RNA sequence: GGCGACGUAGCCAAGUGGUCUAAGGCGGGGGUUUGCAAAACCUCUAUUCGGCGGUUCGAAUCCGCCCGUCGCCUCCA
């Protein structure tokens, strides 16, 4: 398959360098609930894993939690909650949200606070080799010593200086140097290190965790487009300096960012977020995933209730096709769905072109219904639909939300309605149907009898 | 200011030199089916791809300029 590589700025044929393929995905900073932007990123890399596996390639996926950092400390101070409690709470809200979206867990979800040894060891290596230096109990990375610094993001150091937007820090040799280790400030959490008490800088954690769980080189490194600079650029610098293995990541894959109406990026700092938890109150996991997959992962997506609602309606159609009774079962004619798999694979092989893959799936559903109306056996079509939507992580289960009428009651009402219909008392029949609708039950009369479902 | 992305039907969104008088979804119109619905099926819904030039036998697709929107430039998925 082909994957767009941020490092080379082009689509490249994906060739694994290891088995299983080693994938590292930048996770969240756990100071607040996850929002749909986090969901987008996580779902995309889960999809990449699932699709590679579908193609017979094993994948080991690691996604971290940044559970100690400035924002966590600040938020804890504001709210009076202990920083560690805050952080663990939001590890929990993240995992819950992802469960709600039917995202499979990564193979490893390391947390910075539990990775101090490998982090300190890696910083030590960098200090030893002269790539980094200690100053005032902190450790900084010597950016200027790196001749290829900027290769991922396409930035130059001189330009960074020009802007002088970098925090003046008297301890740094150069303003563009970044912290690997931050000396403890009063009241802040700290760990002991050869340079004194402190905590890791933001970027080093990922280098250390990727190295510990995946080795000195990874096949795929993923994250949001907003992480390219400085986070990933700095990871490249650190990891490659420390291990001399180049490139640190063979394929850099970045997802586009989610925006809000008004076209601004959804972000915690702008306060314009929709949490996953809130979204799941209104929309099914299948609908949210479908909405994500209806645009390409590298394009910016815009949050809009109308689009989510449209996705919810679209997903109902898929569910209907997957779950409809196969009236033509055992008929002489069988619908052959194999051509659809080919279209699906071609689309997905092209840098995970989910919109095109979905086009194939929606064509499949229409063909299933058409075959159904012609009395053709649709078992293979339904199997194919399950197979392909399964790769996309869609369950196609009828939602049990809305209407909590119990089954016996519904069945009793339907029986009453049926006898009214037999007597051609349509007024009564329609009245019962209206009642059911108001209870959140949708019914349909078919030649095989009346069926119902919750909506 | 630097780097980058984007602008396709009412909305969302693929397509990046001929097969495009442009996929798919949502919405809408008409028809079939139904006691009526719902669901489903059939059918119609962009001669046109932000604007203007250019290259080419041929451009939504390449080049130039312009207009508009967004992202990153040490908080960020």
Coordinates of C-alpha atoms (C1' of nucleotides) in Angstrom, one line a residue:
Chain A
X1 CA 0.0 0.0 0.0
X2 CA 1.0 3.6 -0.3
X3 CA 1.3 6.0 2.6
X4 CA 2.0 9.7 2.6
X5 CA 5.2 10.3 4.5
X6 CA 5.6 13.8 6.0
X7 CA 9.4 13.3 6.0
X8 CA 9.6 13.0 2.2
X9 CA 6.4 14.9 1.4
X10 CA 5.1 12.3 -0.9
X11 CA 3.2 9.1 -1.0
X12 CA 5.5 6.1 -0.7
X13 CA 5.0 2.4 -1.1
X14 CA 4.8 1.1 2.4
X15 CA 7.5 -1.5 3.1
X16 CA 7.8 -2.8 6.6
X17 CA 11.1 -2.9 8.2
X18 CA 10.1 -5.2 11.0
X19 CA 7.5 -7.9 11.8
X20 CA 5.4 -7.0 13.5
X21 CA 5.3 -3.5 12.1
X22 CA 6.2 -1.1 14.9
X23 CA 3.8 1.9 15.2
X24 CA 4.2 4.6 17.7
X25 CA 1.3 7.1 18.1
X26 CA 1.5 10.3 20.2
X27 CA -1.2 10.2 22.7
X28 CA -2.9 12.8 24.9
X29 CA -1.9 15.0 27.8
X30 CA -4.2 13.9 30.5
X31 CA -5.4 17.1 32.1
X32 CA -8.9 17.1 30.6
X33 CA -11.5 14.9 28.9
X34 CA -10.7 13.8 25.4
X35 CA -12.5 15.7 22.6
X36 CA -13.4 14.7 19.1
X37 CA -10.0 15.8 17.8
X38 CA -8.3 13.3 19.9
X39 CA -10.9 10.7 18.8
X40 CA -10.1 11.5 15.2
X41 CA -6.4 10.9 15.6
X42 CA -6.8 7.8 17.7
X43 CA -9.3 6.3 15.3
X44 CA -7.2 7.0 12.3
X45 CA -4.2 5.1 13.6
X46 CA -6.3 2.3 14.9
X47 CA -7.6 2.1 11.3
X48 CA -4.1 2.0 9.9
X49 CA -3.4 -0.9 12.2
X50 CA -6.6 -2.7 11.4
X51 CA -6.1 -2.3 7.7
X52 CA -2.5 -3.5 7.8
X53 CA -3.7 -6.5 9.7
X54 CA -6.5 -7.1 7.2
X55 CA -3.7 -7.2 4.6
X56 CA -1.9 -9.8 6.6
X57 CA 0.7 -7.6 8.3
X58 CA 1.0 -7.8 12.1
X59 CA 1.3 -4.5 13.9
X60 CA 2.4 -3.6 17.4
X61 CA 0.9 -0.2 18.3
X62 CA 2.1 1.9 21.2
X63 CA 0.3 5.0 22.3
X64 CA 1.4 7.0 25.2
X65 CA -0.1 9.2 27.9
X66 CA 1.7 12.4 28.8
X67 CA 0.7 12.3 32.4
X68 CA 3.1 15.0 33.8
X69 CA 3.6 18.4 32.2
X70 CA 3.0 22.1 32.7
X71 CA -0.7 22.0 31.9
X72 CA -1.4 19.2 34.3
X73 CA 0.4 21.1 37.0
X74 CA -1.4 24.3 36.2
X75 CA -4.8 22.7 36.0
X76 CA -4.2 20.8 39.3
X77 CA -3.3 24.1 41.0
X78 CA -6.3 25.9 39.6
X79 CA -8.8 23.2 40.7
X80 CA -7.1 22.1 43.9
X81 CA -7.0 18.5 42.8
X82 CA -3.7 16.7 43.3
X83 CA -1.9 16.6 39.9
X84 CA -1.5 12.8 40.0
X85 CA -5.2 12.3 40.7
X86 CA -6.1 14.6 37.9
X87 CA -3.9 12.8 35.5
X88 CA -5.1 9.3 36.4
X89 CA -8.7 10.5 36.2
X90 CA -8.1 11.5 32.6
X91 CA -6.3 8.4 31.6
X92 CA -9.6 6.9 32.6
X93 CA -11.7 9.3 30.7
X94 CA -9.6 8.8 27.6
X95 CA -9.8 5.0 27.8
X96 CA -13.6 5.2 28.4
X97 CA -14.1 7.5 25.5
X98 CA -12.2 5.2 23.2
X99 CA -14.1 2.2 24.4
X100 CA -17.2 4.1 23.7
X101 CA -16.0 4.6 20.1
X102 CA -15.1 0.9 19.9
X103 CA -11.4 1.7 19.5
X104 CA -9.2 -1.2 20.2
X105 CA -6.6 -0.6 22.9
X106 CA -3.0 -0.2 21.7
X107 CA -0.7 -3.0 22.6
X108 CA 1.0 -0.8 25.2
X109 CA -0.2 2.5 26.7
X110 CA 2.9 3.7 28.5
X111 CA 2.7 6.6 30.9
X112 CA 5.5 9.1 31.4
X113 CA 5.4 8.9 35.2
X114 CA 6.1 5.2 34.9
X115 CA 9.0 5.6 32.4
X116 CA 11.4 7.7 34.3
X117 CA 14.3 5.3 34.1
X118 CA 14.4 4.9 30.4
X119 CA 13.9 8.7 30.0
X120 CA 16.7 9.5 32.3
X121 CA 18.9 7.0 30.7
X122 CA 18.3 8.4 27.2
X123 CA 19.0 12.0 28.4
X124 CA 22.2 10.7 30.0
X125 CA 23.3 9.3 26.6
X126 CA 22.7 12.6 25.0
X127 CA 24.6 14.5 27.6
X128 CA 27.5 12.1 27.4
X129 CA 27.8 12.5 23.7
X130 CA 27.7 16.2 23.8
X131 CA 24.3 16.5 22.1
X132 CA 22.9 17.9 25.3
X133 CA 24.2 19.9 28.2
X134 CA 23.2 20.5 31.8
X135 CA 22.6 24.1 33.0
X136 CA 21.1 25.0 36.4
X137 CA 19.7 21.6 37.0
X138 CA 18.0 21.4 33.7
X139 CA 19.2 19.7 30.5
X140 CA 18.9 21.2 27.1
X141 CA 19.4 19.8 23.6
X142 CA 22.0 21.5 21.4
X143 CA 19.9 22.1 18.3
X144 CA 22.7 23.8 16.4
X145 CA 24.9 20.8 16.6
X146 CA 22.4 18.9 14.6
X147 CA 23.2 19.4 10.9
X148 CA 19.9 18.0 9.7
X149 CA 17.7 19.6 12.3
X150 CA 14.4 20.8 10.6
X151 CA 14.3 18.0 8.0
X152 CA 10.8 16.8 9.1
X153 CA 9.1 20.2 9.4
X154 CA 11.1 22.0 6.8
X155 CA 12.2 24.7 9.1
X156 CA 15.5 26.4 9.5
X157 CA 17.1 27.3 12.8
X158 CA 18.1 30.8 11.6
X159 CA 14.6 31.6 10.8
X160 CA 13.5 30.5 14.2
X161 CA 16.0 32.9 15.7
X162 CA 14.9 35.8 13.6
X163 CA 11.5 35.7 14.9
X164 CA 12.7 35.8 18.5
X165 CA 9.5 34.4 19.7
X166 CA 11.4 31.9 21.7
X167 CA 11.3 32.3 25.4
X168 CA 14.4 34.1 26.6
X169 CA 16.2 31.7 28.9
X170 CA 19.5 32.8 30.3
X171 CA 20.5 29.2 31.0
X172 CA 20.3 28.1 27.4
X173 CA 23.3 28.4 25.1
X174 CA 21.0 29.2 22.2
X175 CA 17.4 30.2 22.2
X176 CA 16.3 27.3 20.0
X177 CA 17.6 24.7 22.4
X178 CA 14.9 22.8 24.1
X179 CA 14.6 21.2 27.4
X180 CA 15.1 17.5 27.9
X181 CA 14.9 17.8 31.7
X182 CA 13.3 20.6 33.6
X183 CA 14.8 21.4 37.1
X184 CA 12.2 21.2 39.8
X185 CA 10.4 24.4 40.7
X186 CA 9.0 24.8 44.2
X187 CA 5.8 22.7 44.7
X188 CA 6.1 20.8 41.5
X189 CA 6.3 17.1 41.2
X190 CA 9.9 15.8 40.7
X191 CA 12.0 12.7 40.2
X192 CA 15.7 12.4 41.1
X193 CA 18.2 12.4 38.3
X194 CA 21.9 12.8 37.8
X195 CA 21.2 16.6 37.2
X196 CA 19.1 17.0 40.3
X197 CA 15.4 16.8 41.0
X198 CA 13.1 17.6 38.1
X199 CA 10.9 16.2 35.4
X200 CA 11.2 15.3 31.7
X201 CA 10.7 17.8 29.0
X202 CA 7.8 17.2 26.6
X203 CA 9.6 15.6 23.7
X204 CA 12.0 13.2 25.3
X205 CA 9.3 11.0 26.7
X206 CA 8.2 9.8 23.2
X207 CA 11.7 9.1 22.1
X208 CA 12.3 7.0 25.3
X209 CA 9.0 5.2 25.2
X210 CA 9.3 4.4 21.5
X211 CA 12.7 3.0 22.1
X212 CA 11.8 1.0 25.1
X213 CA 8.7 -0.7 23.6
X214 CA 9.6 -0.7 19.9
X215 CA 13.3 -0.3 19.6
X216 CA 15.7 2.2 18.1
X217 CA 13.7 2.5 14.9
X218 CA 10.0 2.4 14.2
X219 CA 8.1 1.7 11.0
X220 CA 5.4 4.3 11.5
X221 CA 5.2 7.2 13.8
X222 CA 1.8 9.0 14.0
X223 CA 0.2 12.0 15.4
X224 CA -1.7 15.1 14.6
X225 CA -0.4 17.6 12.1
X226 CA 0.0 20.1 14.9
X227 CA 2.7 17.9 16.4
X228 CA 5.1 18.1 13.4
X229 CA 6.9 21.1 14.9
X230 CA 8.3 21.2 17.4
X231 CA 7.4 17.9 19.0
X232 CA 8.2 15.4 16.2
X233 CA 11.1 17.4 14.9
X234 CA 12.6 17.3 18.3
X235 CA 11.9 13.6 18.7
X236 CA 13.8 13.0 15.5
X237 CA 16.7 15.1 16.7
X238 CA 17.0 13.3 20.0
X239 CA 16.4 9.8 18.9
X240 CA 18.7 10.0 16.0
X241 CA 21.5 11.6 18.0
X242 CA 21.1 9.1 20.8
X243 CA 21.0 5.9 18.7
X244 CA 22.6 7.0 15.4
X245 CA 19.9 5.0 13.7
X246 CA 18.5 7.0 10.8
X247 CA 15.7 7.5 10.2
X248 CA 14.2 7.2 13.7
X249 CA 10.8 6.6 12.0
X250 CA 10.5 5.3 8.4
X251 CA 7.1 6.8 7.8
X252 CA 5.8 9.9 9.5
X253 CA 2.0 9.9 9.2
X254 CA 0.0 12.9 10.3
X255 CA -3.7 13.4 10.5
X256 CA -5.5 16.6 9.6
X257 CA -7.0 18.7 12.4
X258 CA -10.5 19.0 13.4
X259 CA -12.1 22.4 13.2
X260 CA -15.2 24.0 14.6
X261 CA -17.7 26.0 12.7
X262 CA -16.0 29.2 12.0
X263 CA -13.1 27.1 10.7
X264 CA -11.0 27.4 13.8
X265 CA -9.2 24.4 15.1
X266 CA -10.9 22.5 17.9
X267 CA -8.5 22.8 20.8
X268 CA -8.6 22.9 24.5
X269 CA -6.8 26.2 24.6
X270 CA -9.4 27.8 22.4
X271 CA -12.2 26.3 24.5
X272 CA -14.2 25.3 21.5
X273 CA -14.3 21.6 22.1
X274 CA -16.9 18.9 21.8
X275 CA -16.0 16.0 24.1
X276 CA -16.3 12.5 23.0
X277 CA -18.6 11.8 25.9
X278 CA -21.0 14.5 24.7
X279 CA -20.8 13.4 21.1
X280 CA -21.7 9.9 22.2
X281 CA -24.8 11.2 23.9
X282 CA -26.2 12.3 20.5
X283 CA -24.6 10.0 18.0
X284 CA -23.6 6.3 17.8
X285 CA -20.0 5.2 17.7
X286 CA -20.6 3.9 14.2
X287 CA -21.9 7.3 13.1
X288 CA -18.9 9.1 14.6
X289 CA -16.5 6.8 12.9
X290 CA -18.3 7.0 9.6
X291 CA -18.2 10.8 9.8
X292 CA -14.4 10.6 10.4
X293 CA -13.9 8.2 7.5
X294 CA -16.1 10.2 5.1
X295 CA -13.2 12.6 4.6
X296 CA -9.6 11.8 4.0
X297 CA -7.5 11.6 7.1
X298 CA -5.0 14.2 6.0
X299 CA -7.7 16.8 5.2
X300 CA -9.0 19.2 7.9
X301 CA -12.4 18.1 9.1
X302 CA -15.0 20.5 10.3
X303 CA -17.3 19.6 13.2
X304 CA -20.9 20.2 12.3
X305 CA -24.0 18.7 13.9
X306 CA -25.7 18.4 10.5
X307 CA -22.8 16.3 9.2
X308 CA -22.9 14.0 12.3
X309 CA -26.7 13.7 11.9
X310 CA -26.2 12.9 8.2
X311 CA -23.6 10.2 9.1
X312 CA -26.1 8.7 11.6
X313 CA -28.7 8.4 8.8
X314 CA -26.1 6.9 6.5
X315 CA -25.1 4.3 9.0
X316 CA -28.7 3.3 9.5
X317 CA -28.7 2.3 5.9
X318 CA -25.6 0.1 6.4
X319 CA -27.2 -1.5 9.4
X320 CA -30.3 -2.2 7.5
X321 CA -28.4 -3.9 4.7
X322 CA -26.3 -5.9 7.1
X323 CA -29.2 -7.0 9.3
X324 CA -32.1 -7.4 6.9
X325 CA -33.6 -10.9 6.6
X326 CA -32.2 -12.7 3.6
X327 CA -35.4 -13.5 1.9
X328 CA -33.7 -15.2 -1.0
X329 CA -31.7 -17.5 1.2
X330 CA -31.1 -20.8 -0.6
X331 CA -32.4 -19.4 -3.8
X332 CA -30.7 -20.5 -7.0
X333 CA -29.2 -17.1 -7.6
X334 CA -26.5 -15.9 -5.2
X335 CA -25.2 -12.4 -5.2
X336 CA -21.4 -12.3 -5.7
X337 CA -19.7 -9.5 -3.8
X338 CA -16.1 -10.2 -4.5
X339 CA -15.6 -7.3 -6.9
X340 CA -16.3 -5.0 -4.0
X341 CA -13.5 -6.2 -1.9
X342 CA -11.1 -5.4 -4.7
X343 CA -12.4 -1.8 -4.9
X344 CA -12.2 -1.4 -1.2
X345 CA -8.6 -2.7 -1.1
X346 CA -7.6 -0.4 -4.0
X347 CA -8.9 2.6 -2.2
X348 CA -7.4 1.8 1.1
X349 CA -4.1 0.9 -0.4
X350 CA -4.0 4.4 -1.7
X351 CA -3.0 6.2 1.5
X352 CA -6.1 5.0 3.4
X353 CA -8.6 6.6 1.0
X354 CA -11.6 5.9 3.2
X355 CA -14.0 8.1 1.3
X356 CA -13.4 6.0 -1.8
X357 CA -13.5 2.8 0.3
X358 CA -16.9 3.9 1.7
X359 CA -18.2 4.6 -1.9
X360 CA -17.5 0.9 -2.6
X361 CA -19.3 -0.1 0.6
X362 CA -22.3 2.1 -0.2
X363 CA -22.5 0.7 -3.7
X364 CA -22.4 -2.8 -2.1
X365 CA -25.4 -1.9 0.1
X366 CA -27.4 -0.8 -2.9
X367 CA -26.5 -4.0 -4.7
X368 CA -27.5 -6.0 -1.7
X369 CA -30.9 -4.4 -1.6
X370 CA -31.4 -4.7 -5.3
X371 CA -30.5 -8.4 -5.2
X372 CA -32.9 -8.7 -2.3
X373 CA -35.7 -7.2 -4.2
X374 CA -35.0 -9.6 -7.0
X375 CA -35.2 -12.6 -4.7
X376 CA -31.5 -13.3 -5.0
X377 CA -29.6 -14.8 -2.0
X378 CA -27.7 -12.0 -0.4
X379 CA -25.7 -14.0 2.2
X380 CA -22.4 -13.3 0.5
X381 CA -23.1 -9.6 0.1
X382 CA -24.0 -9.3 3.7
X383 CA -20.9 -11.2 4.7
X384 CA -18.8 -8.9 2.6
X385 CA -20.5 -5.9 4.1
X386 CA -19.6 -7.2 7.6
X387 CA -16.1 -7.9 6.5
X388 CA -15.4 -4.5 5.1
X389 CA -17.1 -2.4 7.7
X390 CA -15.4 -4.6 10.3
X391 CA -12.1 -3.3 9.0
X392 CA -13.4 0.2 9.6
X393 CA -14.4 -0.8 13.1
X394 CA -18.2 -0.4 12.6
X395 CA -20.3 -2.8 14.5
X396 CA -23.6 -2.2 12.6
X397 CA -25.5 -3.1 15.7
X398 CA -28.9 -1.5 16.1
X399 CA -28.5 1.1 18.8
X400 CA -30.2 0.3 22.1
X401 CA -30.4 4.0 22.9
X402 CA -33.7 5.9 22.8
X403 CA -37.0 4.2 23.8
X404 CA -36.7 1.9 26.7
X405 CA -40.0 0.2 26.0
X406 CA -39.7 -3.4 26.9
X407 CA -40.1 -6.1 24.3
X408 CA -43.2 -7.7 25.6
X409 CA -45.0 -4.5 25.6
X410 CA -44.0 -3.7 22.0
X411 CA -45.0 -7.2 20.9
X412 CA -48.4 -6.9 22.6
X413 CA -49.1 -3.6 20.9
X414 CA -48.0 -5.0 17.5
X415 CA -50.4 -7.9 18.0
X416 CA -53.2 -5.5 18.7
X417 CA -52.3 -3.5 15.7
X418 CA -52.2 -6.6 13.5
X419 CA -55.6 -7.7 14.5
X420 CA -56.9 -4.2 13.8
X421 CA -55.4 -4.4 10.4
X422 CA -56.9 -7.8 9.7
X423 CA -60.3 -6.2 10.5
X424 CA -59.3 -3.2 8.2
X425 CA -59.6 -0.9 11.2
X426 CA -56.8 1.2 10.0
X427 CA -57.6 4.1 12.3
X428 CA -56.8 2.0 15.3
X429 CA -53.8 0.4 13.6
X430 CA -52.3 3.8 12.8
X431 CA -53.0 5.1 16.3
X432 CA -50.9 2.2 17.7
X433 CA -48.2 2.9 15.2
X434 CA -48.1 6.5 16.3
X435 CA -47.9 5.5 19.9
X436 CA -44.9 3.2 19.0
X437 CA -43.2 6.0 17.1
X438 CA -43.5 8.2 20.1
X439 CA -41.9 5.5 22.2
X440 CA -39.0 5.4 19.8
X441 CA -40.0 2.3 18.0
X442 CA -40.1 2.3 14.2
X443 CA -42.1 -0.4 12.5
X444 CA -42.3 -1.7 9.0
X445 CA -44.8 -4.0 7.4
X446 CA -43.2 -6.5 5.1
X447 CA -44.6 -9.5 3.3
X448 CA -43.0 -11.6 6.0
X449 CA -44.8 -9.7 8.8
X450 CA -44.2 -6.6 10.8
X451 CA -40.7 -5.9 12.0
X452 CA -39.6 -3.2 14.5
X453 CA -36.5 -1.5 15.8
X454 CA -35.5 1.2 18.2
X455 CA -34.4 4.4 16.7
Chain B
rG1 C1' 7.4 37.6 7.9
rG2 C1' 8.7 32.1 7.1
rC3 C1' 6.8 27.1 6.1
rG4 C1' 2.5 24.3 4.8
rA5 C1' -2.7 22.9 3.6
rC6 C1' -7.1 24.0 1.2
rG7 C1' -11.2 26.4 -2.1
rU8 C1' -15.5 20.7 -6.5
rA9 C1' -23.5 20.4 -6.5
rG10 C1' -28.2 23.0 -1.2
rC11 C1' -24.5 20.5 2.6
rC12 C1' -20.4 16.9 3.4
rA13 C1' -16.7 14.8 0.2
rA14 C1' -13.5 11.7 -3.6
rG15 C1' -11.1 12.5 -8.1
rU16 C1' -5.0 15.6 -9.5
rG17 C1' -3.5 15.4 -17.7
rG18 C1' -7.9 12.0 -21.9
rU19 C1' -12.1 6.5 -19.4
rC20 C1' -14.7 13.4 -15.7
rU21 C1' -21.0 15.9 -19.8
rA22 C1' -16.8 14.7 -12.1
rA23 C1' -17.5 8.6 -7.1
rG24 C1' -20.0 8.1 -2.6
rG25 C1' -23.1 10.1 1.6
rC26 C1' -26.9 13.6 3.4
rG27 C1' -30.9 16.6 1.6
rG28 C1' -34.6 17.5 -2.3
rG29 C1' -38.1 16.3 -6.9
rG30 C1' -40.7 12.3 -9.6
rG31 C1' -42.1 7.1 -10.0
rU32 C1' -42.6 1.7 -8.1
rU33 C1' -44.1 -1.0 -3.6
rU34 C1' -47.7 -0.2 0.7
rG35 C1' -54.6 0.1 3.3
rC36 C1' -51.6 4.5 4.5
rA37 C1' -46.7 4.7 6.2
rA38 C1' -41.7 3.1 7.1
rA39 C1' -37.8 0.6 4.8
rA40 C1' -36.3 -0.6 -0.1
rC41 C1' -35.9 -0.2 -5.4
rC42 C1' -35.9 2.9 -10.1
rU43 C1' -35.0 7.9 -11.7
rC44 C1' -33.7 13.1 -11.8
rU45 C1' -30.8 16.8 -8.9
rA46 C1' -22.5 20.2 -11.0
rU47 C1' -21.8 20.7 -19.4
rU48 C1' -18.9 22.1 -14.4
rC49 C1' -14.5 22.1 -10.6
rG50 C1' -12.7 30.2 -6.3
rG51 C1' -11.2 34.1 -10.4
rC52 C1' -8.2 35.6 -14.6
rG53 C1' -4.4 34.3 -17.9
rG54 C1' -1.0 30.5 -19.9
rU55 C1' 1.1 25.4 -21.4
rU56 C1' -1.1 21.3 -24.2
rC57 C1' -4.3 18.0 -29.6
rG58 C1' -6.7 17.8 -24.6
rA59 C1' -6.9 20.7 -17.7
rA60 C1' -11.0 20.2 -12.1
rU61 C1' -6.1 18.0 -12.7
rC62 C1' 0.3 21.4 -14.9
rC63 C1' 2.4 26.8 -14.6
rG64 C1' 1.7 32.1 -13.3
rC65 C1' -0.9 35.9 -10.9
rC66 C1' -5.1 37.3 -8.0
rC67 C1' -9.1 36.5 -4.3
rG68 C1' -10.7 33.8 0.1
rU69 C1' -10.1 30.2 4.3
rC70 C1' -7.2 27.5 7.7
rG71 C1' -2.8 25.2 10.3
rC72 C1' 2.3 25.4 12.4
rC73 C1' 6.3 28.8 13.7
rU74 C1' 8.2 25.8 21.3
rC75 C1' 0.4 24.6 25.0
rC76 C1' -2.0 21.3 21.3
rA77 C1' -4.4 14.9 18.3

